[in-house]
Short mmCIF file of C-alpha atoms and ligand atoms in Angstrom, two decimals:
data_model
loop_
_atom_site.label_atom_id
_atom_site.label_comp_id
_atom_site.label_asym_id
_atom_site.label_seq_id
_atom_site.Cartn_x
_atom_site.Cartn_y
_atom_site.Cartn_z
CA MET L 35 16.96 -18.20 35.45
CA ASN L 36 20.11 -16.28 34.63
CA HIS L 37 19.49 -14.02 31.64
CA MET L 38 22.92 -12.38 31.72
CA HIS L 39 24.96 -12.89 28.60
CA ILE L 40 28.72 -13.29 29.07
CA ALA L 41 30.73 -12.67 25.89
CA ARG L 42 33.44 -15.22 25.21
CA LYS L 43 35.89 -12.49 24.30
CA LEU L 44 36.16 -8.74 24.05
CA ILE L 45 35.89 -7.27 20.57
CA SER L 46 39.12 -5.98 19.07
CA ARG L 47 38.65 -6.04 15.29
CA GLU L 48 35.91 -5.72 12.65
CA GLY L 49 35.53 -9.45 12.13
CA ASP L 50 34.81 -10.07 15.83
CA VAL L 51 31.58 -8.09 15.95
CA THR L 52 29.08 -10.22 14.02
CA PRO L 53 29.76 -13.55 15.79
CA VAL L 54 29.77 -11.90 19.22
CA VAL L 55 26.44 -10.15 18.58
CA LEU L 56 24.85 -13.33 17.16
CA GLU L 57 26.07 -15.21 20.23
CA ALA L 58 24.48 -12.55 22.50
CA MET L 59 21.12 -13.19 20.81
CA ALA L 60 21.44 -16.98 20.85
CA ASN L 61 19.00 -17.54 23.73
CA THR L 62 16.04 -15.90 21.96
CA SER L 63 13.19 -18.19 22.89
CA ASP L 64 10.88 -17.41 19.95
CA PRO L 65 12.47 -19.37 17.06
CA ARG L 66 11.08 -17.12 14.34
CA LEU L 67 12.32 -13.96 16.10
CA LYS L 68 15.71 -15.61 16.46
CA GLN L 69 15.82 -16.50 12.76
CA VAL L 70 14.71 -13.05 11.60
CA MET L 71 17.07 -11.13 13.91
CA THR L 72 20.03 -13.39 13.05
CA SER L 73 19.46 -12.75 9.35
CA LEU L 74 18.86 -9.02 9.88
CA VAL L 75 21.99 -8.46 12.00
CA SER L 76 24.17 -10.56 9.68
CA HIS L 77 23.07 -8.68 6.56
CA LEU L 78 23.17 -5.27 8.26
CA HIS L 79 26.73 -5.85 9.44
CA GLN L 80 27.65 -7.07 5.96
CA PHE L 81 26.14 -3.92 4.45
CA VAL L 82 28.04 -1.62 6.84
CA LEU L 83 31.31 -3.44 6.11
CA GLU L 84 30.76 -3.45 2.34
CA ALA L 85 29.79 0.25 2.18
CA ARG L 86 32.61 1.20 4.63
CA LEU L 87 30.21 3.71 6.23
CA THR L 88 31.85 6.82 7.69
CA GLU L 89 30.75 8.18 11.06
CA GLU L 90 29.17 11.18 9.32
CA GLU L 91 27.21 8.90 6.98
CA PHE L 92 26.05 6.76 9.90
CA GLU L 93 24.86 9.82 11.85
CA PHE L 94 23.13 11.15 8.74
CA GLY L 95 21.37 7.82 8.27
CA LEU L 96 20.22 7.72 11.89
CA ARG L 97 18.88 11.28 11.63
CA TRP L 98 17.04 10.29 8.43
CA ILE L 99 15.39 7.35 10.21
CA ALA L 100 14.46 9.56 13.19
CA ALA L 101 12.93 12.04 10.72
CA LEU L 102 10.68 9.25 9.39
CA GLY L 103 9.21 9.09 12.89
CA HIS L 104 8.90 12.86 13.21
CA HIS L 105 6.98 13.00 9.91
CA THR L 106 4.60 10.23 10.94
CA ASN L 107 1.31 11.34 12.48
CA GLU L 108 -2.42 10.64 12.26
CA SER L 109 -2.61 11.71 8.61
CA ASN L 110 0.82 10.71 7.21
CA ASN L 111 2.91 7.55 7.56
CA GLU L 112 6.45 8.31 6.40
CA VAL L 113 7.74 4.92 7.62
CA VAL L 114 5.42 3.03 5.27
CA LEU L 115 6.31 5.45 2.46
CA ALA L 116 10.05 4.82 3.03
CA ALA L 117 9.56 1.04 2.80
CA ASP L 118 7.53 1.58 -0.38
CA VAL L 119 10.01 3.78 -2.30
CA ILE L 120 12.92 1.38 -1.75
CA GLY L 121 10.91 -1.61 -3.04
CA VAL L 122 10.75 -3.48 0.28
CA SER L 123 6.95 -3.35 0.44
CA THR L 124 6.67 -4.79 -3.06
CA LEU L 125 9.04 -7.64 -2.16
CA ILE L 126 6.94 -8.44 0.91
CA ASP L 127 3.79 -8.33 -1.21
CA LEU L 128 5.21 -10.73 -3.82
CA ILE L 129 6.53 -13.16 -1.19
CA ASN L 130 3.13 -13.39 0.47
CA ASN L 131 0.76 -13.04 -2.50
CA ASN L 132 1.73 -14.72 -5.75
CA GLY L 133 -1.64 -15.22 -7.47
CA MET L 134 -0.74 -18.90 -8.06
CA GLN L 135 -4.19 -20.20 -7.08
CA GLY L 136 -5.95 -18.03 -9.65
CA GLU L 137 -6.73 -15.21 -7.22
CA THR L 138 -6.58 -11.58 -8.30
CA MET L 139 -3.08 -10.13 -7.97
CA SER L 140 -2.54 -8.03 -4.89
CA ALA L 141 -0.92 -4.59 -4.66
CA LEU L 142 0.47 -2.40 -1.89
CA LEU L 143 -1.80 -1.13 0.88
CA GLY L 144 0.19 2.13 0.87
CA PRO L 145 0.26 4.72 3.65
CA PHE L 146 -3.21 6.21 3.04
CA TYR L 147 -5.62 3.50 4.09
CA ARG L 148 -8.03 4.67 6.83
CA GLY L 149 -10.32 2.34 8.75
CA HIS L 150 -14.01 3.02 9.49
CA ALA L 151 -15.00 4.22 6.01
CA PRO L 152 -18.79 4.65 5.74
CA HIS L 153 -20.87 1.64 4.66
CA CYS L 154 -22.62 2.52 1.40
CA VAL L 155 -25.60 1.14 -0.47
CA SER L 156 -24.96 -0.38 -3.88
CA GLY L 157 -24.61 2.32 -6.54
CA GLU L 158 -23.75 5.08 -4.05
CA CYS L 159 -21.28 7.81 -5.05
CA ILE L 160 -18.18 8.11 -2.85
CA ALA L 161 -17.47 11.72 -3.89
CA ARG L 162 -18.83 13.24 -0.67
CA SER L 163 -17.66 16.80 -1.31
CA GLU L 164 -16.91 18.91 -4.39
CA THR L 165 -14.53 16.70 -6.42
CA PRO L 166 -13.20 17.49 -9.91
CA GLY L 167 -12.82 14.88 -12.65
CA ALA L 168 -14.95 12.78 -14.99
CA GLY L 169 -17.55 10.50 -13.43
CA LEU L 170 -16.88 6.80 -13.07
CA VAL L 171 -19.23 3.85 -12.72
CA PHE L 172 -17.32 0.88 -11.28
CA THR L 173 -19.02 -2.51 -11.28
CA GLY L 174 -17.93 -6.09 -10.92
CA ARG L 175 -18.28 -9.32 -9.03
CA VAL L 176 -16.44 -11.04 -6.24
CA ILE L 177 -16.03 -14.72 -7.09
CA GLY L 178 -14.19 -17.68 -5.69
CA ALA L 179 -11.27 -19.08 -7.69
CA GLN L 180 -13.65 -21.79 -9.02
CA GLY L 181 -16.07 -19.13 -10.20
CA TYR L 182 -18.82 -19.26 -7.57
CA PRO L 183 -20.26 -15.89 -6.46
CA VAL L 184 -19.21 -14.61 -3.03
CA GLU L 185 -22.22 -13.01 -1.37
CA GLY L 186 -21.65 -10.57 1.48
CA ALA L 187 -18.05 -9.74 0.54
CA VAL L 188 -17.11 -6.23 1.70
CA LEU L 189 -15.08 -4.03 -0.65
CA ASP L 190 -13.30 -1.22 1.19
CA VAL L 191 -12.55 1.33 -1.54
CA TRP L 192 -10.37 4.47 -1.47
CA GLN L 193 -8.74 6.77 -3.97
CA ALA L 194 -7.07 10.15 -4.29
CA SER L 195 -8.98 13.11 -5.65
CA PRO L 196 -7.91 14.10 -9.18
CA VAL L 197 -6.32 17.18 -7.52
CA GLY L 198 -3.61 14.70 -6.45
CA LEU L 199 -4.41 14.36 -2.74
CA TYR L 200 -6.23 11.88 -0.51
CA GLU L 201 -8.85 13.50 1.72
CA ASN L 202 -6.65 13.01 4.79
CA GLN L 203 -4.02 15.26 3.14
CA ASP L 204 -6.45 17.95 2.02
CA GLU L 205 -8.49 20.28 4.24
CA SER L 206 -10.74 21.19 1.31
CA GLN L 207 -12.13 17.64 1.00
CA GLY L 208 -14.87 16.33 3.25
CA ASP L 209 -14.14 13.64 5.82
CA PHE L 210 -13.92 10.25 4.07
CA ASN L 211 -14.26 11.82 0.62
CA LEU L 212 -13.61 9.09 -1.99
CA ARG L 213 -13.74 6.32 0.60
CA GLY L 214 -16.52 3.81 1.20
CA LYS L 215 -17.47 0.19 1.84
CA PHE L 216 -19.73 -1.82 -0.48
CA THR L 217 -21.22 -5.26 0.05
CA THR L 218 -21.80 -7.84 -2.68
CA ASP L 219 -25.28 -9.22 -3.42
CA ALA L 220 -26.33 -12.86 -3.87
CA ASP L 221 -24.64 -12.95 -7.30
CA GLY L 222 -21.42 -11.52 -5.88
CA CYS L 223 -22.06 -8.19 -7.66
CA PHE L 224 -21.05 -4.73 -6.43
CA HIS L 225 -21.51 -1.26 -7.93
CA PHE L 226 -20.28 2.19 -6.97
CA VAL L 227 -19.94 5.64 -8.50
CA SER L 228 -16.88 7.85 -8.18
CA VAL L 229 -14.56 9.94 -10.35
CA LYS L 230 -11.93 8.58 -12.70
CA PRO L 231 -8.69 8.54 -10.69
CA ALA L 232 -5.64 10.56 -11.71
CA GLY L 233 -1.96 9.97 -10.98
CA TYR L 234 -0.55 11.83 -8.00
CA PRO L 235 2.77 12.51 -6.28
CA VAL L 236 3.56 10.82 -2.98
CA PRO L 237 4.35 13.34 -0.20
CA THR L 238 7.77 14.95 -0.73
CA ASP L 239 7.92 17.33 2.25
CA GLY L 240 9.70 14.82 4.50
CA PRO L 241 12.85 12.66 4.51
CA VAL L 242 11.47 10.41 1.75
CA GLY L 243 11.14 13.48 -0.50
CA ASP L 244 14.78 14.41 0.30
CA LEU L 245 15.86 10.93 -0.80
CA LEU L 246 13.80 11.01 -4.02
CA ARG L 247 15.28 14.42 -4.95
CA ALA L 248 18.82 13.17 -4.26
CA GLN L 249 18.12 10.19 -6.52
CA GLN L 250 16.51 12.41 -9.21
CA ARG L 251 13.35 10.31 -9.08
CA ALA L 252 9.89 11.59 -9.96
CA PRO L 253 7.51 11.04 -7.01
CA MET L 254 4.54 9.93 -9.15
CA ARG L 255 2.13 7.05 -8.71
CA PRO L 256 0.02 5.99 -11.72
CA ALA L 257 -3.75 6.53 -11.41
CA HIS L 258 -5.44 3.79 -9.40
CA ILE L 259 -8.24 2.87 -7.01
CA HIS L 260 -7.49 0.87 -3.86
CA PHE L 261 -9.55 -2.13 -2.75
CA ILE L 262 -9.57 -4.39 0.26
CA VAL L 263 -11.89 -7.31 -0.51
CA TYR L 264 -12.95 -9.15 2.64
CA ALA L 265 -15.17 -12.21 2.85
CA PRO L 266 -15.55 -14.88 5.55
CA GLY L 267 -13.77 -18.11 4.59
CA HIS L 268 -11.50 -16.34 2.08
CA LYS L 269 -8.03 -14.82 2.11
CA THR L 270 -8.38 -11.03 2.23
CA LEU L 271 -7.31 -9.34 -1.01
CA VAL L 272 -5.50 -5.99 -0.81
CA THR L 273 -5.12 -4.56 -4.29
CA GLN L 274 -5.31 -1.59 -6.62
CA ILE L 275 -6.92 -1.28 -10.05
CA PHE L 276 -4.82 0.90 -12.34
CA ALA L 277 -6.11 3.44 -14.87
CA ASP L 278 -3.05 4.85 -16.59
CA SER L 279 -0.63 4.66 -19.52
CA GLN L 280 2.13 2.06 -19.74
CA ASP L 281 4.72 4.81 -19.22
CA ALA L 282 3.02 5.92 -16.01
CA LEU L 283 2.81 2.30 -14.78
CA LEU L 284 6.53 1.84 -15.49
CA ALA L 285 7.39 5.04 -13.63
CA ASP L 286 5.52 4.08 -10.42
CA VAL L 287 7.72 5.47 -7.63
CA VAL L 288 6.74 2.58 -5.34
CA PHE L 289 7.10 -0.24 -7.93
CA GLY L 290 3.52 -1.26 -7.26
CA ALA L 291 1.86 -1.45 -10.70
CA LYS L 292 1.08 -4.89 -12.15
CA GLN L 293 -0.27 -5.66 -15.62
CA GLN L 294 -2.92 -8.11 -14.34
CA ILE L 295 -4.68 -5.38 -12.36
CA VAL L 296 -4.93 -2.71 -15.04
CA GLY L 297 -8.63 -1.90 -15.44
CA ASP L 298 -10.50 -1.39 -18.69
CA PHE L 299 -11.78 2.16 -18.25
CA VAL L 300 -14.23 2.83 -21.11
CA ARG L 301 -14.96 6.44 -22.04
CA HIS L 302 -18.56 7.44 -22.82
CA ASP L 303 -18.92 10.71 -24.73
CA ARG L 304 -22.72 10.86 -24.55
CA PRO L 305 -25.19 10.31 -21.72
CA ASP L 306 -26.44 6.70 -21.71
CA VAL L 307 -29.80 5.47 -20.35
CA GLU L 308 -27.95 2.44 -18.99
CA PHE L 309 -26.08 4.81 -16.64
CA PRO L 310 -28.71 7.26 -15.40
CA GLY L 311 -27.45 10.49 -13.85
CA MET L 312 -23.95 10.22 -15.37
CA LYS L 313 -22.92 13.44 -17.15
CA ALA L 314 -20.81 12.94 -20.31
CA PRO L 315 -17.97 12.43 -20.62
CA PHE L 316 -17.85 9.66 -18.04
CA TYR L 317 -16.13 6.32 -17.69
CA THR L 318 -17.16 2.80 -16.81
CA CYS L 319 -14.97 0.01 -15.51
CA ARG L 320 -15.89 -3.56 -14.78
CA TYR L 321 -13.55 -5.72 -12.76
CA ASP L 322 -14.14 -9.14 -11.19
CA PHE L 323 -12.13 -9.94 -8.07
CA LYS L 324 -11.18 -13.57 -7.50
CA LEU L 325 -10.62 -14.77 -3.95
CA VAL L 326 -9.12 -18.01 -2.66
CA ALA L 327 -10.27 -19.94 0.39
CA GLY L 328 -8.42 -18.96 3.54
CA THR L 329 -8.61 -17.16 6.83
CA PRO L 330 -9.58 -13.52 6.43
CA SER L 331 -7.49 -10.82 8.09
CA TYR L 332 -7.65 -7.06 8.04
CA PRO L 333 -4.70 -4.68 7.63
CA ILE L 334 -3.99 -2.24 10.45
CA PRO L 335 -4.61 1.28 9.05
CA PRO L 336 -1.30 3.20 8.71
CA ILE L 337 -3.16 6.45 9.45
CA SER L 338 -6.22 7.30 11.49
CA GLY L 339 -7.56 10.61 10.30
CA LYS L 340 -7.37 13.91 8.53
CA LYS L 341 -4.65 16.53 8.65
CA ALA L 342 -5.19 18.67 11.77
C1 BEZ M 46 -0.90 4.70 -2.46
O1 BEZ M 46 -1.21 4.14 -3.47
O2 BEZ M 46 -1.77 5.25 -1.80
C2 BEZ M 46 0.53 4.76 -2.08
C3 BEZ M 46 1.27 3.61 -2.06
C4 BEZ M 46 2.59 3.66 -1.69
C5 BEZ M 46 3.16 4.88 -1.34
C6 BEZ M 46 2.41 6.03 -1.37
C7 BEZ M 46 1.08 5.98 -1.74
FE1 FE M 47 -2.99 5.34 -3.69
#
């Protein structure tokens, strides 16, 4: 087979480039790859023409993209963060998860999901090292869209410490602090103990931080807890439950907050026999996750470990 591409003509003006490049890609055998690359190249060329990019701007942009790679390592994923702060991740989320079958709304995975979190027994506390903040008892059920309980669903939970950092970013936190996996019982119920989450800034020491400063944008995420809810026979749910003010939700730097997944965090000012061992003030939150039938999948963790 001859894979050599012979252009019909040499390029001499701006308008020649797009058709010649699309023609060069015309033999792509995977139809989906061909469709995606045709659309990408067409729109990218259109963007360059519309913005009339200078050579300096182009070089600056390429250096910025290379810096995303240089700031990506086992404990930080600047590429994911970049997609998040320009709203691309939220678009992808909404295209692929619309909640139309009654399932719980999804939310961004974000750059801080780690695989291999410890399996916990029901009721276990995921604060594994000294962690500030008010206690939190989080309970709920995993149910199918028709309301039946899902037994054996695994909830992979993670959150930032109220100091504003995930454990992978912070040498002072123990390995897997504020991360854990919980399994639902025969009634679909789960239960864990943690601390009430606080809002935090996304990392600003890399090229994404440079962009946010240039755009005069605050780097804050509203307080939330992340969940991956996995059960055989069901579509995997990747979501976050929010615990913050409307203003903080509106100011989410990654456009990830959704009204449907704001939790009802109830403050308790006195110890309560119903919640033994919880020192006042503490919070409780109950949230039921609804899954739809489907083929489960698992996201690839954007990071693998703690800061070296
Ligand atoms: C997060 O919630 O962990 C997150 C999401 C997007 C960007 C940065 C952090
Ligand atoms: Fe987060």
